[in-house]
Amino acid sequence: MPKSKRDRPVTLSKTKKKGREHKETIVNSIRQAAEDYSSVYVFSFENMRNLKFKEFRDQLKSTSRFFLGSNKVMQISLGRSDSDEIRPDLHKISKVLHGNAGLCFTNLPKEEVERLFNEYKEYDFARTGSIATEKVELQEGPLEQFTHEMEPFLRKQGMPVRLNKGVVELVSDFLVCDEGKPLSPESARILRLLGIKMATFRLHLISRWSPGEFELYSPGPDDSGVESSLGALGERATWK
């Protein structure tokens, strides 16, 4: 009986023993998932929020398993060419593992997976360096949403404020952020205080594999290398 490709030894980069063992555990887990589940999807993400992603993953834990981490390790696990892939055509999945990407092994029907990913959206406060999605400017006058104890903190954020009879007052108009510009640490803090959420955590399907099938979806925001990778495979990329 021919030896399964999944049982072949894998050579990983030289690391400390603990790191190597951790990588080998991931490789074996991914290879086992490829046997246990009927399909695998590559997905990308933007504005990752770990707690929100854990909640999404927990909703599907009875039918699916997710992997995030080193793209290289995930590629090695699946196989990076037709000569070392663990199942036919799985190396095509490796070719589209770029940037902020992960794997979802699942037994759910294709239509259900597409619905869940396409509908998923969680809003959160933007972090330093994120691009402002709108212009936010505060007008001169009282800022009654802030207590008097916050006046020193607001001044440290660059806001021209003072206390007027115990009320925080803006002595001149103040631009918190400008649309299309990166947020400074101070801007990000002020937006949080104002309760303005500019970040949207989204998941984007990139490709799907099941026995005898390989499908590409539209590339996500961080998938500029997808089309060129499929070109190297000699594939005609038909975006859905």
Tab-separated table of C-alpha atoms in Angstrom:
chain	number	residue	atom	x	y	z
A	1	MET	CA	0.000	0.000	0.000
A	2	PRO	CA	1.560	3.387	-0.977
A	3	LYS	CA	2.602	5.614	1.882
A	4	SER	CA	0.364	8.644	2.416
A	5	LYS	CA	1.916	11.986	1.518
A	6	ARG	CA	0.629	13.234	4.853
A	7	ASP	CA	3.052	10.894	6.617
A	8	ARG	CA	6.154	12.221	4.874
A	9	PRO	CA	8.686	13.958	7.134
A	10	VAL	CA	8.842	17.734	6.847
A	11	THR	CA	12.047	19.765	7.024
A	12	LEU	CA	11.572	23.084	8.800
A	13	SER	CA	14.071	25.884	9.360
A	14	LYS	CA	16.611	25.441	12.155
A	15	THR	CA	15.129	26.783	15.357
A	16	LYS	CA	15.275	26.000	19.025
A	17	LYS	CA	13.774	22.636	19.909
A	18	LYS	CA	10.616	24.131	21.396
A	19	GLY	CA	9.983	26.278	18.321
A	20	ARG	CA	10.580	23.353	15.989
A	21	GLU	CA	8.230	21.121	17.946
A	22	HIS	CA	5.561	23.830	17.859
A	23	LYS	CA	5.877	24.105	14.071
A	24	GLU	CA	5.684	20.340	13.678
A	25	THR	CA	2.532	20.269	15.803
A	26	ILE	CA	0.922	22.878	13.540
A	27	VAL	CA	1.979	20.967	10.409
A	28	ASN	CA	0.500	17.731	11.725
A	29	SER	CA	-2.713	19.467	12.824
A	30	ILE	CA	-3.218	21.045	9.403
A	31	ARG	CA	-2.504	17.765	7.634
A	32	GLN	CA	-4.989	15.964	9.852
A	33	ALA	CA	-7.604	18.662	9.203
A	34	ALA	CA	-7.121	18.142	5.461
A	35	GLU	CA	-8.187	14.531	6.001
A	36	ASP	CA	-11.014	15.257	8.460
A	37	TYR	CA	-12.856	18.061	6.661
A	38	SER	CA	-14.521	18.120	3.263
A	39	SER	CA	-13.206	21.506	2.104
A	40	VAL	CA	-10.687	24.215	2.923
A	41	TYR	CA	-10.890	27.963	2.346
A	42	VAL	CA	-8.199	30.627	2.309
A	43	PHE	CA	-9.436	33.894	3.775
A	44	SER	CA	-7.865	37.282	4.368
A	45	PHE	CA	-8.756	39.785	7.056
A	46	GLU	CA	-8.577	43.500	7.692
A	47	ASN	CA	-8.511	45.283	11.045
A	48	MET	CA	-8.145	41.984	12.929
A	49	ARG	CA	-9.682	41.948	16.401
A	50	ASN	CA	-8.642	38.812	18.257
A	51	LEU	CA	-11.618	38.658	20.606
A	52	LYS	CA	-14.127	39.130	17.778
A	53	PHE	CA	-12.381	36.509	15.660
A	54	LYS	CA	-12.454	34.054	18.579
A	55	GLU	CA	-16.211	34.583	18.877
A	56	PHE	CA	-16.646	33.928	15.142
A	57	ARG	CA	-14.463	30.815	15.329
A	58	ASP	CA	-16.331	29.488	18.389
A	59	GLN	CA	-19.648	29.754	16.515
A	60	LEU	CA	-18.308	27.263	13.956
A	61	LYS	CA	-16.216	24.983	16.166
A	62	SER	CA	-18.561	22.008	15.744
A	63	THR	CA	-18.149	22.041	11.954
A	64	SER	CA	-14.908	23.876	11.225
A	65	ARG	CA	-11.330	24.483	12.263
A	66	PHE	CA	-9.283	27.653	11.716
A	67	PHE	CA	-5.543	28.212	11.423
A	68	LEU	CA	-3.699	31.553	11.594
A	69	GLY	CA	0.033	32.072	11.780
A	70	SER	CA	3.056	31.701	9.555
A	71	ASN	CA	2.020	31.443	5.921
A	72	LYS	CA	5.205	29.502	5.211
A	73	VAL	CA	4.377	26.841	7.793
A	74	MET	CA	0.826	26.533	6.454
A	75	GLN	CA	2.204	26.214	2.904
A	76	ILE	CA	4.624	23.484	3.974
A	77	SER	CA	1.770	21.664	5.695
A	78	LEU	CA	-0.353	21.544	2.533
A	79	GLY	CA	2.485	21.210	0.055
A	80	ARG	CA	3.864	23.918	-2.184
A	81	SER	CA	3.912	21.962	-5.445
A	82	ASP	CA	2.188	18.984	-7.008
A	83	SER	CA	5.151	16.833	-5.971
A	84	ASP	CA	4.741	17.386	-2.223
A	85	GLU	CA	1.052	18.278	-1.824
A	86	ILE	CA	-0.767	16.063	0.662
A	87	ARG	CA	-3.911	15.821	-1.487
A	88	PRO	CA	-4.394	16.491	-5.213
A	89	ASP	CA	-4.371	20.218	-6.090
A	90	LEU	CA	-3.929	21.405	-2.482
A	91	HIS	CA	-0.718	23.163	-3.513
A	92	LYS	CA	-2.953	25.696	-5.284
A	93	ILE	CA	-4.247	26.729	-1.877
A	94	SER	CA	-0.643	27.341	-0.774
A	95	LYS	CA	-0.083	29.616	-3.749
A	96	VAL	CA	-2.717	32.099	-2.544
A	97	LEU	CA	-1.588	32.235	1.092
A	98	HIS	CA	-0.252	35.797	1.158
A	99	GLY	CA	-0.208	38.610	3.690
A	100	ASN	CA	-2.906	38.623	6.359
A	101	ALA	CA	-4.391	35.210	5.582
A	102	GLY	CA	-5.673	32.095	7.286
A	103	LEU	CA	-7.150	28.668	6.620
A	104	CYS	CA	-10.656	27.446	7.374
A	105	PHE	CA	-11.272	23.707	7.167
A	106	THR	CA	-14.977	22.932	7.267
A	107	ASN	CA	-17.760	20.465	6.597
A	108	LEU	CA	-20.300	23.239	6.018
A	109	PRO	CA	-21.947	23.579	2.590
A	110	LYS	CA	-20.253	26.067	0.274
A	111	GLU	CA	-23.272	28.405	0.244
A	112	GLU	CA	-23.308	28.573	4.047
A	113	VAL	CA	-19.602	29.385	4.264
A	114	GLU	CA	-19.945	32.129	1.658
A	115	ARG	CA	-22.917	33.634	3.505
A	116	LEU	CA	-21.170	33.622	6.886
A	117	PHE	CA	-17.989	35.258	5.596
A	118	ASN	CA	-19.701	37.769	3.345
A	119	GLU	CA	-22.097	38.933	6.046
A	120	TYR	CA	-19.505	39.160	8.820
A	121	LYS	CA	-18.669	42.709	9.887
A	122	GLU	CA	-17.696	44.126	13.288
A	123	TYR	CA	-17.103	47.791	14.046
A	124	ASP	CA	-14.414	48.906	16.501
A	125	PHE	CA	-12.265	51.868	17.456
A	126	ALA	CA	-9.458	52.616	15.023
A	127	ARG	CA	-5.863	52.283	16.155
A	128	THR	CA	-2.830	54.488	15.634
A	129	GLY	CA	-1.813	54.523	11.968
A	130	SER	CA	-5.239	53.535	10.678
A	131	ILE	CA	-6.676	55.699	7.918
A	132	ALA	CA	-9.456	58.022	9.031
A	133	THR	CA	-12.710	57.254	7.235
A	134	GLU	CA	-14.173	60.724	7.870
A	135	LYS	CA	-13.246	64.196	8.982
A	136	VAL	CA	-13.925	64.893	12.661
A	137	GLU	CA	-13.757	68.475	13.899
A	138	LEU	CA	-14.885	69.825	17.262
A	139	GLN	CA	-16.364	73.308	17.458
A	140	GLU	CA	-15.326	75.942	19.954
A	141	GLY	CA	-17.414	75.874	23.108
A	142	PRO	CA	-18.329	73.604	26.031
A	143	LEU	CA	-17.600	69.869	25.833
A	144	GLU	CA	-20.218	68.649	28.252
A	145	GLN	CA	-19.545	64.969	27.454
A	146	PHE	CA	-16.266	65.260	29.398
A	147	THR	CA	-15.976	65.662	33.177
A	148	HIS	CA	-13.722	68.313	34.669
A	149	GLU	CA	-11.247	65.624	35.811
A	150	MET	CA	-10.485	64.872	32.153
A	151	GLU	CA	-9.323	68.402	31.278
A	152	PRO	CA	-5.576	67.718	31.939
A	153	PHE	CA	-5.703	64.526	29.864
A	154	LEU	CA	-7.416	66.316	26.964
A	155	ARG	CA	-4.766	69.024	27.005
A	156	LYS	CA	-2.073	66.334	26.781
A	157	GLN	CA	-3.769	65.114	23.585
A	158	GLY	CA	-3.238	68.567	22.064
A	159	MET	CA	-6.762	69.868	22.558
A	160	PRO	CA	-6.999	73.603	23.393
A	161	VAL	CA	-9.221	73.246	26.445
A	162	ARG	CA	-9.772	74.984	29.784
A	163	LEU	CA	-12.146	74.767	32.703
A	164	ASN	CA	-14.909	77.348	32.789
A	165	LYS	CA	-16.983	77.131	35.986
A	166	GLY	CA	-16.211	73.411	36.207
A	167	VAL	CA	-17.104	72.699	32.561
A	168	VAL	CA	-14.500	71.602	29.999
A	169	GLU	CA	-14.440	74.210	27.258
A	170	LEU	CA	-12.768	74.186	23.849
A	171	VAL	CA	-11.287	77.640	23.314
A	172	SER	CA	-11.046	77.221	19.521
A	173	ASP	CA	-12.146	74.790	16.821
A	174	PHE	CA	-10.090	71.592	16.867
A	175	LEU	CA	-9.474	69.112	14.040
A	176	VAL	CA	-9.345	65.596	15.494
A	177	CYS	CA	-8.626	63.856	12.181
A	178	ASP	CA	-8.907	64.383	8.446
A	179	GLU	CA	-10.465	61.869	6.068
A	180	GLY	CA	-7.874	59.732	4.294
A	181	LYS	CA	-5.031	60.628	6.685
A	182	PRO	CA	-3.347	58.252	9.185
A	183	LEU	CA	-4.453	58.608	12.787
A	184	SER	CA	-1.940	59.860	15.327
A	185	PRO	CA	-1.894	58.260	18.800
A	186	GLU	CA	-3.631	61.372	20.137
A	187	SER	CA	-6.336	61.278	17.456
A	188	ALA	CA	-7.020	57.592	18.121
A	189	ARG	CA	-7.442	58.296	21.853
A	190	ILE	CA	-9.771	61.242	21.279
A	191	LEU	CA	-11.962	59.262	18.854
A	192	ARG	CA	-12.281	56.526	21.457
A	193	LEU	CA	-13.352	59.100	24.054
A	194	LEU	CA	-15.907	60.451	21.584
A	195	GLY	CA	-17.232	56.944	20.901
A	196	ILE	CA	-16.471	57.168	17.166
A	197	LYS	CA	-15.633	53.786	15.603
A	198	MET	CA	-13.751	53.962	12.308
A	199	ALA	CA	-12.374	50.421	12.031
A	200	THR	CA	-14.318	47.547	10.480
A	201	PHE	CA	-13.109	43.996	11.080
A	202	ARG	CA	-13.907	41.986	7.954
A	203	LEU	CA	-13.109	38.544	6.572
A	204	HIS	CA	-12.713	37.957	2.817
A	205	LEU	CA	-12.812	34.588	1.084
A	206	ILE	CA	-9.912	34.115	-1.339
A	207	SER	CA	-10.182	30.523	-2.543
A	208	ARG	CA	-11.868	27.183	-1.912
A	209	TRP	CA	-10.630	23.616	-2.326
A	210	SER	CA	-12.554	20.377	-2.107
A	211	PRO	CA	-11.693	17.030	-3.721
A	212	GLY	CA	-11.692	17.597	-7.465
A	213	GLU	CA	-12.488	21.325	-7.187
A	214	PHE	CA	-10.507	24.562	-6.847
A	215	GLU	CA	-12.197	27.950	-6.962
A	216	LEU	CA	-11.002	31.539	-6.662
A	217	TYR	CA	-13.043	34.358	-5.211
A	218	SER	CA	-12.361	38.068	-5.624
A	219	PRO	CA	-9.092	39.101	-3.960
A	220	GLY	CA	-9.362	40.912	-0.639
A	221	PRO	CA	-7.677	44.227	0.232
A	222	ASP	CA	-4.355	42.553	1.078
A	223	ASP	CA	-4.152	40.074	-1.796
A	224	SER	CA	-2.156	41.826	-4.481
A	225	GLY	CA	-0.022	38.709	-4.904
A	226	VAL	CA	-2.879	36.311	-5.555
A	227	GLU	CA	-3.303	36.912	-9.270
A	228	SER	CA	0.439	36.725	-9.991
A	229	SER	CA	0.720	33.504	-7.987
A	230	LEU	CA	-2.022	31.852	-9.992
A	231	GLY	CA	-0.320	33.053	-13.146
A	232	ALA	CA	2.751	31.103	-12.056
A	233	LEU	CA	0.563	28.024	-11.829
A	234	GLY	CA	-0.585	28.497	-15.377
A	235	GLU	CA	-4.127	29.079	-14.134
A	236	ARG	CA	-6.607	31.469	-15.706
A	237	ALA	CA	-7.939	33.415	-12.743
A	238	THR	CA	-11.711	33.702	-13.016
A	239	TRP	CA	-12.831	35.956	-10.193
A	240	LYS	CA	-16.241	35.306	-8.743
